[in-house]
JSON list of C-alpha atoms in Angstrom, two decimals:
[
{"chain": "Q", "resi": 731, "resn": "UNK", "atom": "CA", "xyz": [0.00, 0.00, 0.00]},
{"chain": "Q", "resi": 732, "resn": "UNK", "atom": "CA", "xyz": [2.83, 2.42, 0.86]},
{"chain": "Q", "resi": 733, "resn": "UNK", "atom": "CA", "xyz": [4.43, 1.82, -2.56]},
{"chain": "Q", "resi": 734, "resn": "UNK", "atom": "CA", "xyz": [1.11, 2.56, -4.32]},
{"chain": "Q", "resi": 735, "resn": "UNK", "atom": "CA", "xyz": [0.68, 5.76, -2.29]},
{"chain": "Q", "resi": 736, "resn": "UNK", "atom": "CA", "xyz": [4.22, 6.84, -3.15]},
{"chain": "Q", "resi": 737, "resn": "UNK", "atom": "CA", "xyz": [3.52, 6.33, -6.87]},
{"chain": "Q", "resi": 738, "resn": "UNK", "atom": "CA", "xyz": [0.33, 8.36, -6.55]},
{"chain": "Q", "resi": 739, "resn": "UNK", "atom": "CA", "xyz": [2.32, 11.17, -4.93]},
{"chain": "Q", "resi": 740, "resn": "UNK", "atom": "CA", "xyz": [4.80, 11.44, -7.81]},
{"chain": "Q", "resi": 741, "resn": "UNK", "atom": "CA", "xyz": [4.65, 11.91, -11.57]},
{"chain": "Q", "resi": 742, "resn": "UNK", "atom": "CA", "xyz": [7.23, 11.34, -14.28]},
{"chain": "Q", "resi": 743, "resn": "UNK", "atom": "CA", "xyz": [7.75, 13.66, -17.20]},
{"chain": "Q", "resi": 744, "resn": "UNK", "atom": "CA", "xyz": [10.14, 13.44, -20.15]},
{"chain": "Q", "resi": 745, "resn": "UNK", "atom": "CA", "xyz": [11.19, 16.93, -21.28]},
{"chain": "Q", "resi": 746, "resn": "UNK", "atom": "CA", "xyz": [12.91, 17.53, -24.60]},
{"chain": "Q", "resi": 747, "resn": "UNK", "atom": "CA", "xyz": [14.37, 20.50, -26.43]},
{"chain": "Q", "resi": 748, "resn": "UNK", "atom": "CA", "xyz": [16.41, 20.03, -29.59]},
{"chain": "Q", "resi": 749, "resn": "UNK", "atom": "CA", "xyz": [18.67, 17.03, -28.88]},
{"chain": "Q", "resi": 750, "resn": "UNK", "atom": "CA", "xyz": [18.57, 17.28, -25.06]},
{"chain": "Q", "resi": 751, "resn": "UNK", "atom": "CA", "xyz": [16.05, 15.07, -23.28]},
{"chain": "Q", "resi": 752, "resn": "UNK", "atom": "CA", "xyz": [15.65, 14.53, -19.53]},
{"chain": "Q", "resi": 753, "resn": "UNK", "atom": "CA", "xyz": [13.31, 12.43, -17.43]},
{"chain": "Q", "resi": 754, "resn": "UNK", "atom": "CA", "xyz": [12.13, 14.24, -14.31]},
{"chain": "Q", "resi": 755, "resn": "UNK", "atom": "CA", "xyz": [10.21, 12.69, -11.42]},
{"chain": "Q", "resi": 756, "resn": "UNK", "atom": "CA", "xyz": [8.17, 15.19, -9.45]},
{"chain": "Q", "resi": 757, "resn": "UNK", "atom": "CA", "xyz": [7.31, 14.51, -5.81]},
{"chain": "Q", "resi": 758, "resn": "UNK", "atom": "CA", "xyz": [4.22, 15.92, -4.05]},
{"chain": "Q", "resi": 759, "resn": "UNK", "atom": "CA", "xyz": [6.02, 19.13, -3.15]},
{"chain": "Q", "resi": 760, "resn": "UNK", "atom": "CA", "xyz": [7.01, 19.82, -6.76]},
{"chain": "Q", "resi": 761, "resn": "UNK", "atom": "CA", "xyz": [3.56, 18.84, -8.05]},
{"chain": "Q", "resi": 762, "resn": "UNK", "atom": "CA", "xyz": [2.03, 21.61, -5.94]},
{"chain": "Q", "resi": 763, "resn": "UNK", "atom": "CA", "xyz": [4.21, 24.25, -7.67]},
{"chain": "Q", "resi": 764, "resn": "UNK", "atom": "CA", "xyz": [3.53, 25.76, -11.07]},
{"chain": "Q", "resi": 765, "resn": "UNK", "atom": "CA", "xyz": [4.46, 23.75, -14.15]},
{"chain": "Q", "resi": 766, "resn": "UNK", "atom": "CA", "xyz": [7.04, 26.37, -15.09]},
{"chain": "Q", "resi": 767, "resn": "UNK", "atom": "CA", "xyz": [8.68, 26.29, -11.64]},
{"chain": "Q", "resi": 768, "resn": "UNK", "atom": "CA", "xyz": [8.66, 22.51, -11.17]},
{"chain": "Q", "resi": 769, "resn": "UNK", "atom": "CA", "xyz": [9.37, 21.30, -14.71]},
{"chain": "Q", "resi": 770, "resn": "UNK", "atom": "CA", "xyz": [10.56, 24.01, -17.08]},
{"chain": "Q", "resi": 771, "resn": "UNK", "atom": "CA", "xyz": [12.96, 25.99, -14.87]},
{"chain": "Q", "resi": 772, "resn": "UNK", "atom": "CA", "xyz": [14.92, 22.89, -13.73]},
{"chain": "Q", "resi": 773, "resn": "UNK", "atom": "CA", "xyz": [14.98, 21.60, -17.32]},
{"chain": "Q", "resi": 774, "resn": "UNK", "atom": "CA", "xyz": [16.26, 24.93, -18.67]},
{"chain": "Q", "resi": 775, "resn": "UNK", "atom": "CA", "xyz": [19.02, 24.93, -16.06]},
{"chain": "Q", "resi": 776, "resn": "UNK", "atom": "CA", "xyz": [20.07, 21.39, -16.99]},
{"chain": "Q", "resi": 777, "resn": "UNK", "atom": "CA", "xyz": [19.78, 22.21, -20.72]},
{"chain": "Q", "resi": 778, "resn": "UNK", "atom": "CA", "xyz": [22.03, 25.25, -20.27]},
{"chain": "Q", "resi": 779, "resn": "UNK", "atom": "CA", "xyz": [24.62, 23.15, -18.42]},
{"chain": "Q", "resi": 780, "resn": "UNK", "atom": "CA", "xyz": [24.60, 20.31, -20.95]},
{"chain": "Q", "resi": 781, "resn": "UNK", "atom": "CA", "xyz": [24.92, 22.77, -23.87]},
{"chain": "Q", "resi": 782, "resn": "UNK", "atom": "CA", "xyz": [27.66, 24.66, -21.99]},
{"chain": "Q", "resi": 783, "resn": "UNK", "atom": "CA", "xyz": [25.86, 27.97, -22.46]},
{"chain": "Q", "resi": 784, "resn": "UNK", "atom": "CA", "xyz": [27.34, 31.15, -21.02]},
{"chain": "Q", "resi": 785, "resn": "UNK", "atom": "CA", "xyz": [24.06, 31.98, -19.29]},
{"chain": "Q", "resi": 786, "resn": "UNK", "atom": "CA", "xyz": [21.23, 29.88, -17.88]},
{"chain": "Q", "resi": 787, "resn": "UNK", "atom": "CA", "xyz": [18.12, 29.98, -20.03]},
{"chain": "Q", "resi": 788, "resn": "UNK", "atom": "CA", "xyz": [14.97, 31.32, -18.39]},
{"chain": "Q", "resi": 789, "resn": "UNK", "atom": "CA", "xyz": [11.25, 31.35, -19.16]},
{"chain": "Q", "resi": 790, "resn": "UNK", "atom": "CA", "xyz": [11.71, 34.41, -21.40]},
{"chain": "Q", "resi": 791, "resn": "UNK", "atom": "CA", "xyz": [13.73, 32.17, -23.73]},
{"chain": "Q", "resi": 792, "resn": "UNK", "atom": "CA", "xyz": [10.81, 29.76, -24.19]},
{"chain": "Q", "resi": 793, "resn": "UNK", "atom": "CA", "xyz": [8.62, 30.33, -27.23]},
{"chain": "Q", "resi": 794, "resn": "UNK", "atom": "CA", "xyz": [6.11, 27.54, -26.58]},
{"chain": "Q", "resi": 795, "resn": "UNK", "atom": "CA", "xyz": [5.61, 24.22, -24.80]},
{"chain": "Q", "resi": 796, "resn": "UNK", "atom": "CA", "xyz": [3.63, 21.16, -25.82]},
{"chain": "Q", "resi": 797, "resn": "UNK", "atom": "CA", "xyz": [2.48, 18.41, -23.46]},
{"chain": "Q", "resi": 798, "resn": "UNK", "atom": "CA", "xyz": [1.73, 15.09, -25.15]},
{"chain": "Q", "resi": 799, "resn": "UNK", "atom": "CA", "xyz": [1.65, 16.99, -28.47]},
{"chain": "Q", "resi": 800, "resn": "UNK", "atom": "CA", "xyz": [-0.91, 19.57, -27.23]},
{"chain": "Q", "resi": 801, "resn": "UNK", "atom": "CA", "xyz": [0.14, 23.21, -26.90]},
{"chain": "Q", "resi": 802, "resn": "UNK", "atom": "CA", "xyz": [0.19, 24.31, -23.24]},
{"chain": "Q", "resi": 803, "resn": "UNK", "atom": "CA", "xyz": [-0.72, 27.99, -23.11]},
{"chain": "Q", "resi": 804, "resn": "UNK", "atom": "CA", "xyz": [-0.91, 28.43, -19.32]},
{"chain": "Q", "resi": 805, "resn": "UNK", "atom": "CA", "xyz": [2.48, 27.57, -17.83]},
{"chain": "Q", "resi": 806, "resn": "UNK", "atom": "CA", "xyz": [1.52, 28.78, -14.36]},
{"chain": "Q", "resi": 807, "resn": "UNK", "atom": "CA", "xyz": [-0.97, 25.94, -13.81]},
{"chain": "Q", "resi": 808, "resn": "UNK", "atom": "CA", "xyz": [0.02, 23.61, -10.97]},
{"chain": "Q", "resi": 809, "resn": "UNK", "atom": "CA", "xyz": [2.14, 20.74, -12.24]},
{"chain": "Q", "resi": 810, "resn": "UNK", "atom": "CA", "xyz": [-0.36, 18.31, -10.69]},
{"chain": "Q", "resi": 811, "resn": "UNK", "atom": "CA", "xyz": [-3.06, 19.65, -13.05]},
{"chain": "Q", "resi": 812, "resn": "UNK", "atom": "CA", "xyz": [-0.86, 19.43, -16.15]},
{"chain": "Q", "resi": 813, "resn": "UNK", "atom": "CA", "xyz": [0.42, 15.97, -15.22]},
{"chain": "Q", "resi": 814, "resn": "UNK", "atom": "CA", "xyz": [-2.91, 14.38, -14.28]},
{"chain": "Q", "resi": 815, "resn": "UNK", "atom": "CA", "xyz": [-2.13, 10.98, -15.73]},
{"chain": "Q", "resi": 816, "resn": "UNK", "atom": "CA", "xyz": [-0.08, 8.41, -13.84]},
{"chain": "Q", "resi": 817, "resn": "UNK", "atom": "CA", "xyz": [1.72, 7.55, -17.08]},
{"chain": "Q", "resi": 818, "resn": "UNK", "atom": "CA", "xyz": [4.88, 9.18, -18.39]},
{"chain": "Q", "resi": 819, "resn": "UNK", "atom": "CA", "xyz": [4.09, 12.59, -19.90]},
{"chain": "Q", "resi": 820, "resn": "UNK", "atom": "CA", "xyz": [6.12, 13.97, -22.82]},
{"chain": "Q", "resi": 821, "resn": "UNK", "atom": "CA", "xyz": [6.93, 17.68, -22.92]},
{"chain": "Q", "resi": 822, "resn": "UNK", "atom": "CA", "xyz": [8.53, 19.47, -25.87]},
{"chain": "Q", "resi": 823, "resn": "UNK", "atom": "CA", "xyz": [10.12, 22.88, -25.29]},
{"chain": "Q", "resi": 824, "resn": "UNK", "atom": "CA", "xyz": [10.57, 25.30, -28.19]},
{"chain": "Q", "resi": 825, "resn": "UNK", "atom": "CA", "xyz": [13.07, 28.12, -27.71]},
{"chain": "Q", "resi": 826, "resn": "UNK", "atom": "CA", "xyz": [12.97, 31.63, -29.16]},
{"chain": "Q", "resi": 827, "resn": "UNK", "atom": "CA", "xyz": [15.34, 32.44, -32.03]},
{"chain": "Q", "resi": 828, "resn": "UNK", "atom": "CA", "xyz": [18.85, 33.07, -30.68]},
{"chain": "Q", "resi": 829, "resn": "UNK", "atom": "CA", "xyz": [18.29, 31.25, -27.37]},
{"chain": "Q", "resi": 830, "resn": "UNK", "atom": "CA", "xyz": [20.75, 28.52, -26.56]},
{"chain": "Q", "resi": 831, "resn": "UNK", "atom": "CA", "xyz": [23.56, 26.93, -28.47]},
{"chain": "Q", "resi": 832, "resn": "UNK", "atom": "CA", "xyz": [21.40, 25.11, -30.99]},
{"chain": "Q", "resi": 833, "resn": "UNK", "atom": "CA", "xyz": [19.01, 26.75, -33.46]},
{"chain": "Q", "resi": 834, "resn": "UNK", "atom": "CA", "xyz": [15.47, 26.69, -32.15]},
{"chain": "Q", "resi": 835, "resn": "UNK", "atom": "CA", "xyz": [12.86, 24.37, -33.59]},
{"chain": "Q", "resi": 836, "resn": "UNK", "atom": "CA", "xyz": [10.35, 27.24, -33.95]},
{"chain": "Q", "resi": 837, "resn": "UNK", "atom": "CA", "xyz": [11.01, 30.91, -34.44]},
{"chain": "Q", "resi": 838, "resn": "UNK", "atom": "CA", "xyz": [9.02, 34.05, -33.59]}
]
């Protein structure tokens, strides 16, 4: 029962931008925060490190985000609302032109 409760209190998400992809597991504390704070900000930090960027990317560098191939317009929703399913969720991040080391997938 404890194992089932622990699974219910966490969600997994696979976040990808260009050729960088990370799997994040969010605990109950992170699920209560906004999607941008619990998923996107940590991903952008890791993305910046892996790409050896001179500065850490921030939300202003993000052009759009899709969750399971659906555009997510409200990034301030709680992560628990965005990640309702118990299955692995796939997130694609699109950067603005000029953000990051790699050319963005979409441009303004």
